[in-house]
Amino acid sequence: MKKIINKPENYVDEMLEGLYAAHPDYITYTADDLRCLVTSNKVAGKVGIVTGGGSGHLPLFLGYVGKGMLDGCCVGGVFQSPSPEQVFNVTKEVDDGAGVLYIYGNYNGDILNFDMGAEMADFEEDIRVETVVAGEDVASAAPAGPGEPNHRRGVAGIVFVYKCAGAAAAQMKDLDEVKRIAEKAAANVRTMGVALTPCTIPEVGKPGFTIADDEMAIGMGIHGEAGIRNGKIEPADAIVDEMLEKILPDIPYVKGDEVAVMVNGLGATPLDEQYIVTRHIDKRLKEEGIKVHRYYVGEFATAMEMAGFSISLFKLDDELKELLDAPAATPFFKQL
Amino acid sequence: MKKIINKPENYVDEMLEGLYAAHPDYITYTADDLRCLVTSNKVAGKVGIVTGGGSGHLPLFLGYVGKGMLDGCCVGGVFQSPSPEQVFNVTKEVDDGAGVLYIYGNYNGDILNFDMGAEMADFEEDIRVETVVAGEDVASAAPAGPGEPNHRRGVAGIVFVYKCAGAAAAQMKDLDEVKRIAEKAAANVRTMGVALTPCTIPEVGKPGFTIADDEMAIGMGIHGEAGIRNGKIEPADAIVDEMLEKILPDIPYVKGDEVAVMVNGLGATPLDEQYIVTRHIDKRLKEEGIKVHRYYVGEFATAMEMAGFSISLFKLDDELKELLDAPAATPFFKQL
């Protein structure tokens, strides 16, 4: 395990201490618990938006707490869910009478603990909480039919949901309206990833799986969940083609659509490679007659030192476009 | 070689095509040459600032072309200098009568070719060019005595020089004044790095050196130049201590000083680890009585998939602080 760390058991809390030292203008914590992260810029009367999930995915999840996006984040251990108490404490702190919206990824532990936190907030503090669970990884399950539960994992595309819901809340829309927008955004995002190397949970000390030196794992999740297939590494353009073949027909994204595109490095993949990928996505979407409104290229949702990347497409209409374009400022996301 | 690329010989140009596709609001190119990168937002009558150097270091060098920072970048092959013709073409494009300042890192090939480009600009177009060469890696050479040439390599700290000079130019200061500020900023920055893994030039296909599985290279440069020592990996706090022991006495940075701090990931090192490093820097500087005005944590100057990080300290006075704090917006650097 080649990591720049101290004791593995202190990994998350020391990372958080560094974050609070570096970004006091954006973030602080509540309930004397480093893992109950909240905004330093609470806005009176605004709907609060709370997220959370396991550590090891920076900038996800906490990196989007700030102006125009989220108000709080419940920070779990590496790849572990935060506790119901943490959810409750963050909820209490960010609520200012307008209620709280939870937006988090589709993982069982998170659902369980956020639901328990919401119950505590309702029972003990009479805070109204609504929830939107984001799950947009096309490689992780078949699409849900009408009325069926969504079994897809939430990955990098959740950032688009944060952005639009956050902008709506910043416009002082009410909880029902912010929830409607979050649901609409979540319904219009699709993501797929590819991994070239595994990653190591510090307290475990070795990777939970391997990917051969000349292989890649198409469709792998950000905790190393199995994807669609493992195979020889192919040229960047061929990898992008295979991913778009799966993403494009899913909503579907079709000629005349307008989208935002996120190319997300999983942790160890250089920006150079992410832009080589961007080049081919741009070419392919032009061929398909799909207009790109905005690109986001960089690290948005990682798996520590995993090499690989994901592509997210986000289908826009006028309402989502305006919300996406609104200014925002967090430690990891700045848009003028 | 585990990279997401197409043909290695197309690495740089395909990366650039991706960049132009993603960021047309910030950057374009001149002279029909993808590697002659210039701003999309030329400001009439402003001093132009041009940088350049080898590829493989994103966001360096081109990532800082934009509003309030740089106006052009001459893009070389991976770890190679741009040509004099590229320097000349970029210079011609960004000059608007107020002259051009070159700011680049202290590497012989870059010095040679930028000097030739400056001569062409003077001779053929009567453009006044001034040059500031940044070299602040304390591990790369002894400090220059009075009147002696500086043999230190330029690394991540150059971003502070870009930022202050760029802000001065945006305030429409003249070439002498922008140069004075760039020189002052360069004189107040010191950097040191540590590498955990090597990186691979795509056209070479294998790393030029190795670092043993349990070892680190303290003081290594961003092209893999030898550092101070190789040794067993130590805890993060011990690594930071060793680096600060070398950086702090160099200017020196002393009690009562105010600094900006950059923690720079070299490419493959997760943000989590960078914040664990930030935590200990914060603790140590507090103990030394040195006040931190601002932290910059993330990737600013990389070596593709090299794992490791660097620390830069930038000593501030009121003038530099105001320039550092001025707003800027480039594809890779946004400050409100």
XYZ file of N, CA, C and O in Angstrom, chain B residues 112-274:
652
model
N 16.420 28.706 -23.887
C 16.975 28.863 -25.242
C 15.887 29.251 -26.237
O 16.028 30.222 -26.997
N 14.782 28.511 -26.218
C 13.763 28.731 -27.242
C 12.921 29.982 -26.987
O 12.499 30.649 -27.930
N 12.667 30.285 -25.732
C 11.963 31.535 -25.448
C 12.842 32.741 -25.819
O 12.344 33.734 -26.350
N 14.132 32.645 -25.554
C 15.039 33.751 -25.927
C 15.044 33.953 -27.448
O 14.999 35.092 -27.933
N 15.061 32.850 -28.186
C 15.040 32.972 -29.654
C 13.713 33.550 -30.129
O 13.675 34.385 -31.045
N 12.623 33.114 -29.497
C 11.302 33.658 -29.843
C 11.236 35.153 -29.564
O 10.667 35.925 -30.354
N 11.824 35.563 -28.457
C 11.824 36.989 -28.097
C 12.612 37.802 -29.116
O 12.207 38.914 -29.498
N 13.722 37.226 -29.583
C 14.525 37.925 -30.607
C 13.741 38.083 -31.903
O 13.787 39.134 -32.544
N 13.032 37.017 -32.285
C 12.209 37.097 -33.503
C 11.130 38.168 -33.346
O 10.846 38.931 -34.276
N 10.509 38.209 -32.148
C 9.432 39.180 -31.917
C 9.962 40.603 -31.982
O 9.307 41.507 -32.520
N 11.170 40.808 -31.474
C 11.798 42.123 -31.502
C 12.168 42.480 -32.933
O 11.815 43.554 -33.446
N 12.849 41.567 -33.599
C 13.393 41.824 -34.920
C 12.288 41.973 -35.974
O 12.284 42.906 -36.767
N 11.338 41.051 -35.949
C 10.338 41.024 -37.030
C 9.124 41.896 -36.761
O 8.472 42.362 -37.689
N 8.793 42.083 -35.472
C 7.538 42.786 -35.174
C 7.733 43.963 -34.218
O 6.765 44.614 -33.832
N 8.981 44.173 -33.813
C 9.284 45.290 -32.904
C 8.456 45.217 -31.611
O 7.989 46.227 -31.091
N 8.274 43.992 -31.115
C 7.537 43.803 -29.860
C 8.538 43.760 -28.715
O 9.520 43.013 -28.765
N 8.278 44.538 -27.687
C 9.164 44.509 -26.522
C 8.798 43.313 -25.649
O 7.649 43.127 -25.261
N 9.778 42.489 -25.350
C 9.556 41.305 -24.515
C 10.482 41.371 -23.297
O 11.658 41.691 -23.425
N 9.931 41.092 -22.141
C 10.744 40.924 -20.939
C 10.520 39.510 -20.412
O 9.505 38.880 -20.741
N 11.444 39.006 -19.611
C 11.394 37.613 -19.176
C 11.641 37.485 -17.675
O 12.539 38.130 -17.143
N 10.826 36.653 -17.035
C 11.088 36.260 -15.653
C 11.122 34.730 -15.614
O 10.136 34.077 -15.981
N 12.251 34.169 -15.230
C 12.391 32.715 -15.143
C 12.200 32.299 -13.684
O 12.896 32.801 -12.804
N 11.223 31.424 -13.464
C 10.894 31.004 -12.094
C 11.634 29.718 -11.766
O 11.597 28.755 -12.527
N 12.296 29.683 -10.625
C 13.013 28.475 -10.181
C 13.040 28.464 -8.669
O 13.768 29.243 -8.057
N 12.212 27.598 -8.059
C 12.017 27.691 -6.612
C 12.062 26.347 -5.903
O 11.673 26.243 -4.752
N 12.542 25.313 -6.599
C 12.573 23.985 -5.981
C 13.817 23.892 -5.093
O 14.944 23.744 -5.594
N 13.633 23.951 -3.789
C 14.775 24.001 -2.867
C 15.599 22.718 -2.891
O 16.752 22.714 -2.453
N 15.007 21.629 -3.412
C 15.737 20.363 -3.436
C 16.647 20.251 -4.655
O 17.460 19.339 -4.753
N 16.523 21.191 -5.595
C 17.192 21.010 -6.887
C 18.571 21.642 -6.960
O 19.369 21.285 -7.831
N 18.866 22.598 -6.103
C 20.191 23.239 -6.111
C 20.295 24.124 -4.881
O 19.289 24.474 -4.262
N 21.518 24.505 -4.560
C 21.720 25.455 -3.465
C 21.157 26.809 -3.889
O 21.035 27.088 -5.085
N 20.795 27.641 -2.916
C 20.309 28.975 -3.291
C 21.424 29.759 -3.981
O 22.606 29.580 -3.680
N 21.046 30.598 -4.937
C 22.031 31.430 -5.631
C 22.508 32.532 -4.697
O 21.710 33.158 -4.005
N 23.788 32.762 -4.665
C 24.323 33.903 -3.918
C 24.053 35.188 -4.691
O 23.582 35.151 -5.832
N 24.369 36.336 -4.077
C 24.125 37.616 -4.758
C 24.865 37.670 -6.094
O 26.050 37.389 -6.151
N 24.127 37.991 -7.150
C 24.740 38.099 -8.476
C 24.975 36.769 -9.174
O 25.366 36.732 -10.330
N 24.727 35.655 -8.491
C 24.938 34.345 -9.114
C 23.679 33.900 -9.855
O 22.573 34.277 -9.470
N 23.860 33.066 -10.883
C 22.663 32.543 -11.565
C 21.915 31.542 -10.686
O 22.539 30.841 -9.882
N 20.592 31.485 -10.853
C 19.754 30.553 -10.103
C 19.695 29.221 -10.844
O 19.252 29.157 -11.985
N 20.135 28.154 -10.195
C 20.122 26.843 -10.855
C 18.928 25.999 -10.442
O 18.857 24.819 -10.776
N 18.010 26.582 -9.686
C 16.882 25.782 -9.219
C 15.814 25.605 -10.295
O 15.514 26.523 -11.043
N 15.214 24.425 -10.291
C 14.124 24.126 -11.230
C 12.859 24.882 -10.832
O 12.579 25.088 -9.653
N 12.055 25.217 -11.839
C 10.739 25.802 -11.577
C 9.708 24.703 -11.487
O 9.667 23.802 -12.330
N 8.884 24.734 -10.453
C 7.825 23.727 -10.301
C 6.513 24.430 -9.938
O 6.232 25.519 -10.447
N 5.707 23.828 -9.081
C 4.330 24.310 -8.859
C 4.229 25.763 -8.394
O 3.238 26.444 -8.681
N 5.253 26.255 -7.711
C 5.207 27.616 -7.177
C 5.053 28.686 -8.240
O 4.660 29.824 -7.955
N 5.325 28.334 -9.489
C 5.181 29.305 -10.581
C 3.739 29.808 -10.678
O 3.504 30.916 -11.166
N 2.794 29.019 -10.190
C 1.388 29.440 -10.260
C 1.177 30.736 -9.454
O 0.393 31.598 -9.848
N 1.879 30.880 -8.353
C 1.783 32.130 -7.588
C 2.342 33.318 -8.393
O 1.835 34.436 -8.295
N 3.388 33.060 -9.160
C 3.967 34.122 -10.000
C 2.979 34.512 -11.091
O 2.731 35.699 -11.341
N 2.390 33.498 -11.744
C 1.340 33.769 -12.740
C 0.227 34.618 -12.138
O -0.262 35.562 -12.744
N -0.211 34.202 -10.947
C -1.395 34.840 -10.353
C -1.139 36.323 -10.077
O -1.983 37.172 -10.398
N -0.008 36.623 -9.468
C 0.268 38.017 -9.091
C 0.574 38.875 -10.320
O 0.069 39.996 -10.450
N 1.382 38.343 -11.237
C 1.685 39.101 -12.452
C 0.414 39.294 -13.279
O 0.173 40.375 -13.833
N -0.401 38.232 -13.350
C -1.647 38.313 -14.122
C -2.591 39.357 -13.556
O -3.226 40.109 -14.309
N -2.678 39.422 -12.242
C -3.549 40.420 -11.614
C -3.021 41.828 -11.870
O -3.791 42.766 -12.116
N -1.691 41.977 -11.843
C -1.089 43.298 -12.106
C -1.371 43.730 -13.540
O -1.723 44.892 -13.801
N -1.232 42.797 -14.484
C -1.509 43.133 -15.888
C -2.988 43.474 -16.073
O -3.331 44.408 -16.815
N -3.848 42.740 -15.370
C -5.294 43.016 -15.479
C -5.635 44.402 -14.936
O -6.630 45.006 -15.346
N -4.805 44.905 -14.016
C -4.994 46.277 -13.517
C -4.382 47.304 -14.463
O -4.278 48.482 -14.127
N -3.932 46.846 -15.629
C -3.371 47.684 -16.684
C -2.063 48.357 -16.285
O -1.702 49.421 -16.802
N -1.335 47.679 -15.394
C 0.013 48.182 -15.099
C 0.900 47.969 -16.331
O 0.627 47.126 -17.175
N 1.992 48.745 -16.416
C 2.844 48.646 -17.610
C 3.840 47.483 -17.478
O 3.936 46.845 -16.430
N 4.554 47.216 -18.555
C 5.414 46.028 -18.615
C 6.476 46.027 -17.514
O 6.736 44.987 -16.898
N 7.082 47.180 -17.246
C 8.113 47.228 -16.197
C 7.525 46.841 -14.842
O 8.156 46.134 -14.060
N 6.339 47.326 -14.595
C 5.695 47.093 -13.303
C 5.249 45.617 -13.182
O 5.432 44.997 -12.131
N 4.687 45.073 -14.259
C 4.269 43.661 -14.226
C 5.499 42.766 -14.039
O 5.477 41.802 -13.269
N 6.587 43.135 -14.694
C 7.834 42.361 -14.535
C 8.362 42.466 -13.099
O 8.791 41.469 -12.500
N 8.314 43.668 -12.549
C 8.779 43.845 -11.171
C 7.987 42.944 -10.224
O 8.557 42.272 -9.349
N 6.686 42.913 -10.420
C 5.834 42.097 -9.547
C 6.112 40.603 -9.744
O 6.190 39.833 -8.779
N 6.285 40.171 -10.992
C 6.601 38.754 -11.247
C 7.919 38.380 -10.569
O 8.039 37.300 -9.965
N 8.904 39.246 -10.659
C 10.205 38.967 -10.028
C 10.075 38.902 -8.506
O 10.659 38.038 -7.855
N 9.278 39.820 -7.988
C 9.073 39.842 -6.534
C 8.353 38.577 -6.074
O 8.735 37.951 -5.073
N 7.325 38.169 -6.826
C 6.597 36.947 -6.469
C 7.537 35.748 -6.545
O 7.599 34.923 -5.619
N 8.306 35.659 -7.634
C 9.220 34.519 -7.805
C 10.230 34.452 -6.657
O 10.609 33.366 -6.215
N 10.650 35.597 -6.173
C 11.648 35.627 -5.099
C 11.078 35.182 -3.757
O 11.829 34.859 -2.837
N 9.765 35.158 -3.645
C 9.130 34.835 -2.365
C 8.502 33.448 -2.286
O 7.865 33.118 -1.302
N 8.687 32.650 -3.333
C 8.133 31.285 -3.373
C 9.237 30.253 -3.173
O 10.327 30.394 -3.724
N 8.931 29.212 -2.435
C 9.814 28.051 -2.343
C 8.949 26.794 -2.386
O 7.852 26.760 -1.805
N 9.467 25.757 -3.033
C 8.723 24.502 -3.212
C 9.640 23.320 -2.935
O 10.840 23.390 -3.167
N 9.037 22.240 -2.468
C 9.753 20.963 -2.462
C 8.741 19.837 -2.679
O 7.590 19.940 -2.238
N 9.162 18.790 -3.358
C 8.268 17.686 -3.679
C 8.766 16.352 -3.167
O 9.898 16.213 -2.730
N 7.872 15.379 -3.232
C 8.241 13.991 -2.946
C 7.457 13.102 -3.912
O 6.286 13.365 -4.180
N 8.123 12.100 -4.463
C 7.461 11.194 -5.408
C 7.412 9.792 -4.838
O 8.346 9.350 -4.163
N 6.291 9.099 -5.121
C 6.151 7.708 -4.676
C 6.250 6.727 -5.838
O 6.580 5.559 -5.647
N 5.894 7.210 -7.023
C 5.964 6.349 -8.215
C 6.506 7.177 -9.374
O 6.421 8.404 -9.355
N 7.046 6.515 -10.383
C 7.502 7.235 -11.573
C 6.327 7.509 -12.512
O 5.180 7.194 -12.189
N 6.614 8.103 -13.657
C 5.591 8.271 -14.694
C 6.195 7.872 -16.023
O 7.411 7.725 -16.143
N 5.330 7.670 -16.999
C 5.763 7.122 -18.283
C 5.454 8.087 -19.417
O 4.301 8.478 -19.601
N 6.474 8.451 -20.171
C 6.262 9.253 -21.380
C 5.600 8.339 -22.414
O 6.131 7.255 -22.709
N 4.428 8.733 -22.944
C 3.674 7.803 -23.805
C 4.495 7.228 -24.949
O 4.406 6.036 -25.234
N 5.309 8.050 -25.608
C 6.058 7.524 -26.756
C 7.229 6.631 -26.344
O 7.798 5.939 -27.178
N 7.591 6.679 -25.081
C 8.656 5.788 -24.596
C 8.043 4.458 -24.141
O 8.574 3.385 -24.428
N 6.902 4.538 -23.447
C 6.157 3.317 -23.152
C 6.498 2.643 -21.835
O 5.790 1.754 -21.395
N 7.608 3.052 -21.229
C 7.905 2.537 -19.884
C 8.591 3.623 -19.062
O 9.224 4.526 -19.618
N 8.484 3.539 -17.728
C 9.070 4.581 -16.883
C 10.584 4.672 -17.066
O 11.241 3.656 -17.313
N 11.131 5.864 -16.953
C 12.570 6.054 -17.111
C 13.357 5.657 -15.871
O 14.579 5.629 -15.893
N 12.648 5.368 -14.783
C 13.318 4.988 -13.537
C 12.293 4.277 -12.674
O 11.112 4.245 -13.017
N 12.737 3.703 -11.584
C 11.792 3.041 -10.677
C 11.988 3.585 -9.260
O 13.040 4.134 -8.927
N 10.938 3.444 -8.473
C 11.028 3.713 -7.037
C 10.495 2.446 -6.382
O 9.394 2.002 -6.722
N 11.255 1.851 -5.491
C 10.853 0.562 -4.913
C 9.492 0.672 -4.233
O 9.060 1.753 -3.837
N 8.814 -0.474 -4.124
C 7.424 -0.517 -3.645
C 7.234 0.086 -2.264
O 6.133 0.516 -1.914
N 8.293 0.069 -1.458
C 8.158 0.615 -0.104
C 8.970 1.908 0.052
O 9.269 2.327 1.154
N 9.337 2.512 -1.082
C 10.205 3.690 -1.011
C 9.561 4.949 -1.586
O 8.569 4.897 -2.306
N 10.160 6.084 -1.224
C 9.763 7.377 -1.775
C 11.030 8.114 -2.193
O 12.127 7.792 -1.741
N 10.879 9.102 -3.078
C 12.006 9.902 -3.549
C 11.791 11.341 -3.097
O 11.023 12.092 -3.705
N 12.466 11.683 -2.016
C 12.302 13.025 -1.438
C 13.047 14.046 -2.292
O 14.240 13.882 -2.555
N 12.319 15.080 -2.731
C 12.946 16.157 -3.503
C 12.935 15.931 -5.000
O 13.483 16.725 -5.754
N 12.298 14.857 -5.460
C 12.272 14.565 -6.905
C 11.573 15.679 -7.690
O 10.595 16.267 -7.246
N 12.076 15.971 -8.884
C 11.478 16.973 -9.771
C 10.328 16.404 -10.579
O 10.090 15.192 -10.575
N 9.613 17.275 -11.296
C 8.401 16.837 -12.001
C 8.694 16.160 -13.336
O 7.787 15.830 -14.089
N 9.956 15.961 -13.664
C 10.307 15.088 -14.782
C 11.060 13.866 -14.271
O 11.704 13.158 -15.037
N 11.031 13.660 -12.950
C 11.759 12.540 -12.370
C 13.216 12.860 -12.068
O 14.013 11.943 -11.830
N 13.589 14.144 -12.068
C 14.970 14.490 -11.711
C 15.260 14.014 -10.283
O 14.402 14.098 -9.416
N 16.499 13.575 -10.072
C 16.880 13.065 -8.763
C 16.653 14.115 -7.690
O 16.814 15.310 -7.912
N 16.242 13.635 -6.512
C 15.987 14.544 -5.417
C 17.110 14.513 -4.408
O 18.288 14.378 -4.761
N 16.735 14.597 -3.148
C 17.726 14.653 -2.084
C 18.115 13.255 -1.633
O 19.278 12.949 -1.401
N 17.118 12.398 -1.501
C 17.401 11.027 -1.073
C 16.212 10.145 -1.398
O 15.080 10.612 -1.447
N 16.465 8.867 -1.611
C 15.394 7.879 -1.638
C 15.428 7.141 -0.307
O 16.494 6.955 0.270
N 14.244 6.751 0.163
C 14.217 6.029 1.430
C 12.863 5.396 1.626
O 11.965 5.553 0.802
N 12.729 4.649 2.713
C 11.452 4.005 3.028
C 10.357 5.062 3.163
O 10.608 6.163 3.673
N 9.152 4.706 2.742
C 8.024 5.611 2.958
C 7.815 5.804 4.450
O 7.834 4.827 5.207
N 7.623 7.038 4.840
C 7.383 7.347 6.245
C 5.954 7.843 6.414
O 5.263 8.110 5.435
N 5.509 7.988 7.661
C 4.172 8.562 7.856
C 4.107 9.971 7.254
O 5.121 10.670 7.177
N 2.898 10.367 6.852
C 2.690 11.671 6.203
C 3.302 12.804 7.021
O 3.980 13.683 6.464
N 3.092 12.786 8.323
C 3.582 13.895 9.149
C 5.104 13.992 9.109
O 5.669 15.096 9.073
N 5.779 12.839 9.100
C 7.243 12.844 9.059
C 7.753 13.361 7.714
O 8.764 14.072 7.645
N 7.049 13.009 6.652
C 7.451 13.503 5.321
C 7.313 15.024 5.278
O 8.207 15.740 4.822
N 6.185 15.521 5.774
C 5.957 16.977 5.800
C 7.031 17.660 6.631
O 7.595 18.694 6.234
N 7.356 17.091 7.785
C 8.399 17.683 8.639
C 9.723 17.805 7.883
O 10.388 18.841 7.939
N 10.086 16.734 7.184
C 11.368 16.765 6.459
C 11.351 17.835 5.363
O 12.352 18.527 5.146
N 10.205 17.973 4.694
C 10.119 18.974 3.622
C 10.157 20.394 4.203
O 10.853 21.272 3.681
N 9.421 20.617 5.283
C 9.399 21.967 5.871
C 10.761 22.337 6.452
O 11.155 23.510 6.444
N 11.488 21.340 6.929
C 12.838 21.608 7.457
C 13.749 22.191 6.392
O 14.712 22.901 6.691
N 13.465 21.841 5.164
C 14.269 22.323 4.039
C 13.690 23.650 3.498
O 14.438 24.549 3.111
N 12.361 23.741 3.483
C 11.735 24.933 2.879
C 11.838 26.144 3.805
O 12.210 27.243 3.381
N 11.477 25.954 5.078
C 11.325 27.109 5.986
C 12.590 27.958 6.119
O 12.508 29.185 6.062
N 13.771 27.351 6.280
C 14.953 28.200 6.493
C 15.471 28.841 5.210
O 16.425 29.615 5.255
N 14.852 28.516 4.064
C 15.484 28.895 2.803
C 15.397 30.395 2.513
O 16.379 31.009 2.118
N 14.213 30.987 2.743
C 14.128 32.455 2.486
C 14.754 33.258 3.615
O 15.528 34.160 3.297
N 14.551 33.057 4.870
C 13.690 32.095 5.549
C 12.269 32.638 5.747
O 12.036 33.834 5.636
N 11.354 31.668 6.030
C 10.008 32.013 6.497
C 10.061 31.984 8.016
O 10.444 30.965 8.593
N 9.703 33.093 8.636
C 9.885 33.175 10.094
C 8.616 33.656 10.794
O 7.657 34.104 10.151
N 8.655 33.560 12.093
C 7.551 33.978 12.966
C 7.054 35.373 12.578
O 7.858 36.292 12.371
N 5.751 35.504 12.446
C 5.175 36.795 12.086
C 4.924 36.937 10.590
O 4.182 37.812 10.161
N 5.542 36.051 9.790
C 5.291 36.094 8.339
C 3.864 35.666 8.034
O 3.239 34.916 8.786
N 3.396 36.135 6.883
C 2.119 35.668 6.367
C 2.386 34.999 5.019
O 3.157 35.516 4.209
N 1.783 33.840 4.802
C 2.070 33.074 3.584
C 0.781 32.546 2.954
O -0.252 32.424 3.606
N 0.887 32.227 1.666
C -0.081 31.340 1.021
C 0.600 29.984 0.896
O 1.826 29.909 0.717
N -0.182 28.932 1.010
C 0.356 27.569 0.960
C -0.303 26.820 -0.191
O -1.531 26.860 -0.333
N 0.534 26.160 -0.998
C -0.010 25.267 -2.025
C 0.413 23.836 -1.728
O 1.600 23.557 -1.581
N -0.582 22.961 -1.625
C -0.320 21.520 -1.547
C -0.749 20.961 -2.900
O -1.920 21.032 -3.269
N 0.203 20.458 -3.639
C 0.001 20.097 -5.038
C 0.145 18.600 -5.258
O 1.219 18.035 -5.041
N -0.917 17.957 -5.686
C -0.829 16.536 -6.029
C -0.113 16.358 -7.355
O -0.362 17.084 -8.316
N 0.785 15.357 -7.435
C 1.596 15.191 -8.649
C 0.872 14.434 -9.751
O 1.417 14.260 -10.831
N -0.343 13.968 -9.492
C -1.107 13.332 -10.562
C -1.965 12.176 -10.071
O -3.154 12.128 -10.323
N -1.356 11.250 -9.352
C -2.089 10.049 -8.940
C -2.444 10.054 -7.461
O -3.112 9.136 -6.988
N -1.987 11.056 -6.729
C -2.228 11.050 -5.286
C -3.611 11.598 -4.961
O -3.948 12.710 -5.367
N -4.432 10.805 -4.243
C -5.803 11.226 -3.943
C -5.854 12.525 -3.140
O -4.936 12.830 -2.370
N -6.934 13.251 -3.317
C -7.168 14.473 -2.549
C -7.157 14.197 -1.053
O -6.708 15.032 -0.263
N -7.673 13.037 -0.640
C -7.665 12.688 0.788
C -6.258 12.843 1.363
O -6.071 13.434 2.429
N -5.283 12.278 0.658
C -3.906 12.324 1.158
C -3.373 13.757 1.155
O -2.635 14.155 2.067
N -3.762 14.518 0.161
C -3.315 15.917 0.110
C -3.847 16.696 1.313
O -3.175 17.595 1.825
